[in-house]
Amino acid sequence: MSNEQIMADLKKAVETWDLNLVKTATQQAIDAKISVGDIIGEGLGKGMEVIGEKFDKAEIFLPQVVAASKTMELALKILEPLMTAGAGSLKGCVIMGTVEGDIHEIGKNVCCAMLRGAGYKVIDLGPDATAQDFIDAADENEAQVLGGSALMTTTLEAQRELVEAVKEIEAPYKCIFGGAPCSQEWCDEIGADGYSETANEIIGLVDKLVQ
Ligand code: B12
């Protein structure tokens, strides 16, 4: 089977929330030595984009979005062993989470996966993480970077709160943000240290900050 066909199957599996197809296609992609970045960014992620667009147009509803999310998560689980860098080779530590009040996790999970693949220790706080959760985890793990995801306009404000909480205690942590309603302009406004639109770009961003 060609790599193009495998990528098309990965996209289709998420779009049609087909758990069997996602298992087979992910394994085929691994066997074909397609990079984890391409499997996620060019395959599974493209399927999730279609789901997002259909949901926005009310062509599908929450249960279908949840089913597509579960399909994507199954693929990320299968990819996990490939994304854990060996001990001793870690480039630094990043605390990732979805900010307080927000339960969207897929984009954040993709970022975690990409960072692990690039050799970072990643502590994933999951969804609905408070500023204090980020700071506690960073203190405990001597992290350099805090990455907060927000998918709703209403939860963007929690990104600002994280920046302010870090400034208040004069901690050296760099704050970076992302998520669909987030932007470079927003990050400049709240005094964040970085923004990236995609999970592919997050690696370069973190590399620069931990240098
Ligand atoms: C999937 C989804 C869900 C799933 C989430 C499942 C899960 N486990 O995560 C479920 C069904 C649970 C859900 C629930 C809700 N959702 Co919803 N959901 C979506 C949907 C369709 C796709 C989001 C997604 O996963 N995209 C795919 C990922 C890969 O992309 P991404 O998240 O943008 O991440 C990429 C980048 O942004 C970046 N990135 C992400 N995080 C970070 C972090 C850092 C640090 C960096 C650097 C980069 C970065 O890298 C990622 C990979 O490239 C969007 C629609 C859309 N078009 O976005 C709505 C959407 C986000 N949801 C929305 C809403 C309103 C809700 C609900 C309130 C319910 C409802 N009434 O619809 C609840 C939320 C309750 C809560 N308190 O949080 C709205 C938000 C509106 C707004 N602007 O405020 C949207 C935009 C839909 C809409 N048009 O109405 N949702």
Tab-separated table of N, CA, C and O and ligand atoms in Angstrom, residues 48 51-53 55-56 62 65-66 69 73 96 101-108 110-111 147-149 151-154 176-180 195-199 202 205, ligand 1:
chain	number	residue	atom	x	y	z
A	48	MET	N	-9.481	15.467	11.732
A	48	MET	CA	-10.077	16.246	12.821
A	48	MET	C	-10.480	17.636	12.336
A	48	MET	O	-11.474	18.192	12.783
A	51	ILE	N	-13.789	17.301	10.786
A	51	ILE	CA	-14.811	17.162	11.839
A	51	ILE	C	-15.153	18.537	12.407
A	51	ILE	O	-16.328	18.892	12.580
A	52	GLY	N	-14.120	19.351	12.676
A	52	GLY	CA	-14.336	20.696	13.208
A	52	GLY	C	-15.193	21.539	12.269
A	52	GLY	O	-16.129	22.217	12.692
A	53	GLU	N	-14.871	21.461	10.968
A	53	GLU	CA	-15.625	22.250	9.979
A	53	GLU	C	-17.083	21.795	9.921
A	53	GLU	O	-18.007	22.613	9.876
A	55	PHE	N	-18.780	20.316	12.237
A	55	PHE	CA	-19.454	20.683	13.491
A	55	PHE	C	-19.841	22.162	13.458
A	55	PHE	O	-20.954	22.537	13.828
A	56	ASP	N	-18.925	22.982	12.957
A	56	ASP	CA	-19.200	24.427	12.853
A	56	ASP	C	-20.416	24.681	11.966
A	56	ASP	O	-21.186	25.603	12.213
A	62	LEU	N	-22.470	16.858	18.684
A	62	LEU	CA	-21.486	16.481	19.689
A	62	LEU	C	-21.161	14.980	19.744
A	62	LEU	O	-19.992	14.621	19.842
A	65	VAL	N	-18.652	14.201	17.218
A	65	VAL	CA	-17.353	14.823	17.524
A	65	VAL	C	-16.634	14.003	18.596
A	65	VAL	O	-15.422	13.749	18.506
A	66	VAL	N	-17.384	13.557	19.591
A	66	VAL	CA	-16.788	12.741	20.656
A	66	VAL	C	-16.241	11.433	20.047
A	66	VAL	O	-15.125	11.006	20.371
A	69	SER	N	-13.092	12.156	18.310
A	69	SER	CA	-12.031	12.417	19.299
A	69	SER	C	-11.477	11.112	19.831
A	69	SER	O	-10.269	10.947	19.996
A	73	GLU	N	-7.715	9.689	19.736
A	73	GLU	CA	-7.005	9.318	20.971
A	73	GLU	C	-6.458	7.892	20.894
A	73	GLU	O	-5.373	7.611	21.398
A	96	MET	N	2.215	20.877	30.277
A	96	MET	CA	1.134	21.177	29.330
A	96	MET	C	-0.220	20.948	30.003
A	96	MET	O	-0.371	20.036	30.818
A	101	GLY	N	-11.503	25.679	33.177
A	101	GLY	CA	-12.833	25.865	32.594
A	101	GLY	C	-13.003	25.280	31.206
A	101	GLY	O	-14.086	25.318	30.639
A	102	ASP	N	-11.921	24.718	30.665
A	102	ASP	CA	-11.954	24.233	29.277
A	102	ASP	C	-11.619	22.741	29.258
A	102	ASP	O	-10.607	22.335	29.834
A	103	ILE	N	-12.475	21.959	28.589
A	103	ILE	CA	-12.222	20.510	28.600
A	103	ILE	C	-11.693	19.975	27.262
A	103	ILE	O	-11.531	18.783	27.093
A	104	HIS	N	-11.451	20.869	26.288
A	104	HIS	CA	-10.948	20.401	24.983
A	104	HIS	C	-9.503	19.915	25.129
A	104	HIS	O	-8.655	20.658	25.606
A	105	GLU	N	-9.246	18.707	24.670
A	105	GLU	CA	-7.942	18.093	24.958
A	105	GLU	C	-7.154	17.661	23.739
A	105	GLU	O	-5.974	17.364	23.839
A	106	ILE	N	-7.855	17.542	22.600
A	106	ILE	CA	-7.195	16.863	21.470
A	106	ILE	C	-5.948	17.620	20.998
A	106	ILE	O	-4.878	17.033	20.847
A	107	GLY	N	-6.098	18.932	20.779
A	107	GLY	CA	-4.967	19.728	20.297
A	107	GLY	C	-3.816	19.699	21.286
A	107	GLY	O	-2.646	19.540	20.912
A	108	LYS	N	-4.155	19.815	22.567
A	108	LYS	CA	-3.120	19.767	23.612
A	108	LYS	C	-2.419	18.407	23.602
A	108	LYS	O	-1.196	18.311	23.713
A	110	VAL	N	-2.047	16.425	21.086
A	110	VAL	CA	-1.180	16.363	19.908
A	110	VAL	C	0.133	17.087	20.203
A	110	VAL	O	1.219	16.593	19.891
A	111	CYS	N	0.023	18.255	20.846
A	111	CYS	CA	1.242	19.023	21.194
A	111	CYS	C	2.124	18.203	22.136
A	111	CYS	O	3.351	18.162	21.976
A	147	GLY	N	2.758	25.342	28.945
A	147	GLY	CA	1.970	25.477	27.709
A	147	GLY	C	0.496	25.306	27.995
A	147	GLY	O	0.057	24.245	28.431
A	148	GLY	N	-0.272	26.366	27.763
A	148	GLY	CA	-1.709	26.317	28.068
A	148	GLY	C	-2.553	26.388	26.810
A	148	GLY	O	-2.419	27.288	25.995
A	149	SER	N	-3.442	25.416	26.665
A	149	SER	CA	-4.335	25.372	25.509
A	149	SER	C	-5.706	25.921	25.892
A	149	SER	O	-6.198	25.636	26.991
A	151	LEU	N	-9.584	26.500	23.931
A	151	LEU	CA	-10.359	26.340	22.690
A	151	LEU	C	-11.602	27.218	22.654
A	151	LEU	O	-12.338	27.211	21.673
A	152	MET	N	-11.843	27.944	23.727
A	152	MET	CA	-13.056	28.767	23.751
A	152	MET	C	-12.684	30.215	24.056
A	152	MET	O	-11.766	30.468	24.846
A	153	THR	N	-13.413	31.138	23.447
A	153	THR	CA	-13.129	32.562	23.699
A	153	THR	C	-13.279	32.859	25.197
A	153	THR	O	-12.539	33.669	25.740
A	154	THR	N	-14.204	32.145	25.836
A	154	THR	CA	-14.451	32.392	27.263
A	154	THR	C	-13.291	31.937	28.153
A	154	THR	O	-13.136	32.429	29.265
A	176	ILE	N	3.697	29.671	27.127
A	176	ILE	CA	3.323	29.662	25.707
A	176	ILE	C	1.885	29.172	25.591
A	176	ILE	O	1.411	28.397	26.426
A	177	PHE	N	1.207	29.655	24.544
A	177	PHE	CA	-0.209	29.337	24.417
A	177	PHE	C	-0.598	28.984	22.997
A	177	PHE	O	0.076	29.340	22.036
A	178	GLY	N	-1.739	28.297	22.898
A	178	GLY	CA	-2.287	27.947	21.602
A	178	GLY	C	-3.737	27.564	21.752
A	178	GLY	O	-4.331	27.700	22.822
A	179	GLY	N	-4.310	27.081	20.652
A	179	GLY	CA	-5.737	26.750	20.619
A	179	GLY	C	-6.416	27.649	19.610
A	179	GLY	O	-5.940	28.754	19.343
A	180	ALA	N	-7.522	27.176	19.041
A	180	ALA	CA	-8.141	27.879	17.911
A	180	ALA	C	-8.404	29.378	18.131
A	180	ALA	O	-8.088	30.170	17.246
A	195	TYR	N	3.735	31.802	21.011
A	195	TYR	CA	2.478	31.278	20.455
A	195	TYR	C	2.840	30.382	19.292
A	195	TYR	O	3.795	30.671	18.561
A	196	SER	N	2.106	29.299	19.116
A	196	SER	CA	2.254	28.592	17.846
A	196	SER	C	0.887	28.111	17.401
A	196	SER	O	0.057	27.718	18.211
A	197	GLU	N	0.698	28.205	16.094
A	197	GLU	CA	-0.617	27.875	15.544
A	197	GLU	C	-0.814	26.372	15.454
A	197	GLU	O	-1.928	25.880	15.573
A	198	THR	N	0.284	25.644	15.257
A	198	THR	CA	0.157	24.200	15.090
A	198	THR	C	1.120	23.452	16.008
A	198	THR	O	2.067	24.038	16.543
A	199	ALA	N	0.852	22.145	16.110
A	199	ALA	CA	1.710	21.305	16.950
A	199	ALA	C	3.096	21.137	16.324
A	199	ALA	O	4.067	20.910	17.033
A	202	ILE	N	5.291	23.973	17.507
A	202	ILE	CA	5.546	24.080	18.950
A	202	ILE	C	6.979	23.629	19.274
A	202	ILE	O	7.601	24.135	20.202
A	205	LEU	N	9.418	26.441	18.710
A	205	LEU	CA	9.151	27.472	19.712
A	205	LEU	C	9.789	27.099	21.058
A	205	LEU	O	10.499	27.898	21.674
B	1	B12	C1	-13.663	18.266	19.471
B	1	B12	C2	-14.503	19.394	20.037
B	1	B12	C3	-15.159	19.151	21.255
B	1	B12	C4	-15.037	17.835	22.027
B	1	B12	C5	-13.730	17.821	22.818
B	1	B12	C6	-13.200	16.409	23.002
B	1	B12	C7	-11.849	16.382	23.617
B	1	B12	N1	-11.572	15.286	24.315
B	1	B12	O1	-11.043	17.286	23.488
B	1	B12	C8	-16.305	17.907	22.952
B	1	B12	C9	-17.447	17.273	22.200
B	1	B12	C10	-16.192	17.263	24.322
B	1	B12	C11	-16.531	19.417	23.010
B	1	B12	C12	-17.195	20.056	24.037
B	1	B12	C13	-17.506	21.398	24.022
B	1	B12	N2	-17.301	22.278	23.018
B	1	B12	CO1	-16.168	21.882	21.503
B	1	B12	N3	-15.302	21.648	19.889
B	1	B12	C14	-14.624	20.650	19.350
B	1	B12	C15	-14.168	21.002	17.910
B	1	B12	C16	-15.164	20.383	16.947
B	1	B12	C17	-12.776	20.560	17.487
B	1	B12	C18	-11.621	20.951	18.430
B	1	B12	C19	-10.427	20.083	18.103
B	1	B12	O2	-10.182	19.079	18.758
B	1	B12	N4	-9.693	20.417	17.023
B	1	B12	C20	-8.569	19.610	16.517
B	1	B12	C21	-7.261	19.999	17.230
B	1	B12	C22	-6.123	19.115	16.673
B	1	B12	O3	-6.979	21.356	16.909
B	1	B12	P1	-6.713	22.468	18.014
B	1	B12	O4	-7.385	22.118	19.290
B	1	B12	O5	-6.968	23.813	17.449
B	1	B12	O6	-5.145	22.323	18.333
B	1	B12	C23	-4.109	22.675	17.434
B	1	B12	C24	-3.623	24.124	17.595
B	1	B12	O7	-4.629	25.011	18.057
B	1	B12	C25	-2.421	24.043	18.485
B	1	B12	N5	-2.595	24.069	19.952
B	1	B12	C26	-3.600	23.589	20.715
B	1	B12	N6	-3.339	23.723	22.002
B	1	B12	C27	-2.132	24.301	22.112
B	1	B12	C28	-1.384	24.676	23.236
B	1	B12	C29	-0.160	25.291	23.064
B	1	B12	C30	0.635	25.669	24.263
B	1	B12	C31	0.313	25.556	21.746
B	1	B12	C32	1.597	26.279	21.577
B	1	B12	C33	-0.420	25.181	20.621
B	1	B12	C34	-1.637	24.550	20.806
B	1	B12	O8	-1.864	22.778	18.134
B	1	B12	C35	-2.910	21.837	17.860
B	1	B12	C36	-2.458	20.872	16.819
B	1	B12	O9	-2.032	21.491	15.624
B	1	B12	C37	-14.241	22.574	17.945
B	1	B12	C38	-14.511	23.248	16.596
B	1	B12	C39	-13.292	23.810	15.939
B	1	B12	N7	-13.479	24.148	14.673
B	1	B12	O10	-12.232	23.971	16.535
B	1	B12	C40	-15.381	22.809	18.950
B	1	B12	C41	-15.425	24.105	19.806
B	1	B12	C42	-14.027	24.472	20.276
B	1	B12	N8	-16.274	23.731	20.946
B	1	B12	C43	-17.039	24.689	21.326
B	1	B12	C44	-17.934	24.596	22.434
B	1	B12	C45	-18.796	25.823	22.683
B	1	B12	C46	-18.007	23.435	23.232
B	1	B12	C47	-18.912	23.170	24.461
B	1	B12	C48	-19.169	24.379	25.367
B	1	B12	C49	-20.205	22.449	24.104
B	1	B12	C50	-21.046	22.959	23.048
B	1	B12	N9	-22.142	23.564	23.455
B	1	B12	O11	-20.746	22.807	21.901
B	1	B12	C51	-18.150	22.057	25.192
B	1	B12	C52	-17.004	22.582	26.098
B	1	B12	C53	-17.247	22.511	27.557
B	1	B12	C54	-16.023	23.043	28.281
B	1	B12	N10	-16.214	23.535	29.484
B	1	B12	O12	-14.896	23.027	27.811
B	1	B12	C55	-16.855	25.941	20.465
B	1	B12	C56	-16.119	27.097	21.152
B	1	B12	C57	-16.710	28.433	20.775
B	1	B12	C58	-15.862	29.569	21.238
B	1	B12	N11	-15.150	30.185	20.329
B	1	B12	O13	-15.835	29.890	22.393
B	1	B12	C59	-16.191	25.361	19.188
B	1	B12	C60	-15.279	26.362	18.436
B	1	B12	C61	-17.341	24.883	18.246
B	1	B12	C62	-18.268	26.006	17.790
B	1	B12	N12	-18.035	26.554	16.616
B	1	B12	O14	-19.162	26.326	18.493
B	1	B12	N13	-15.972	20.028	21.931
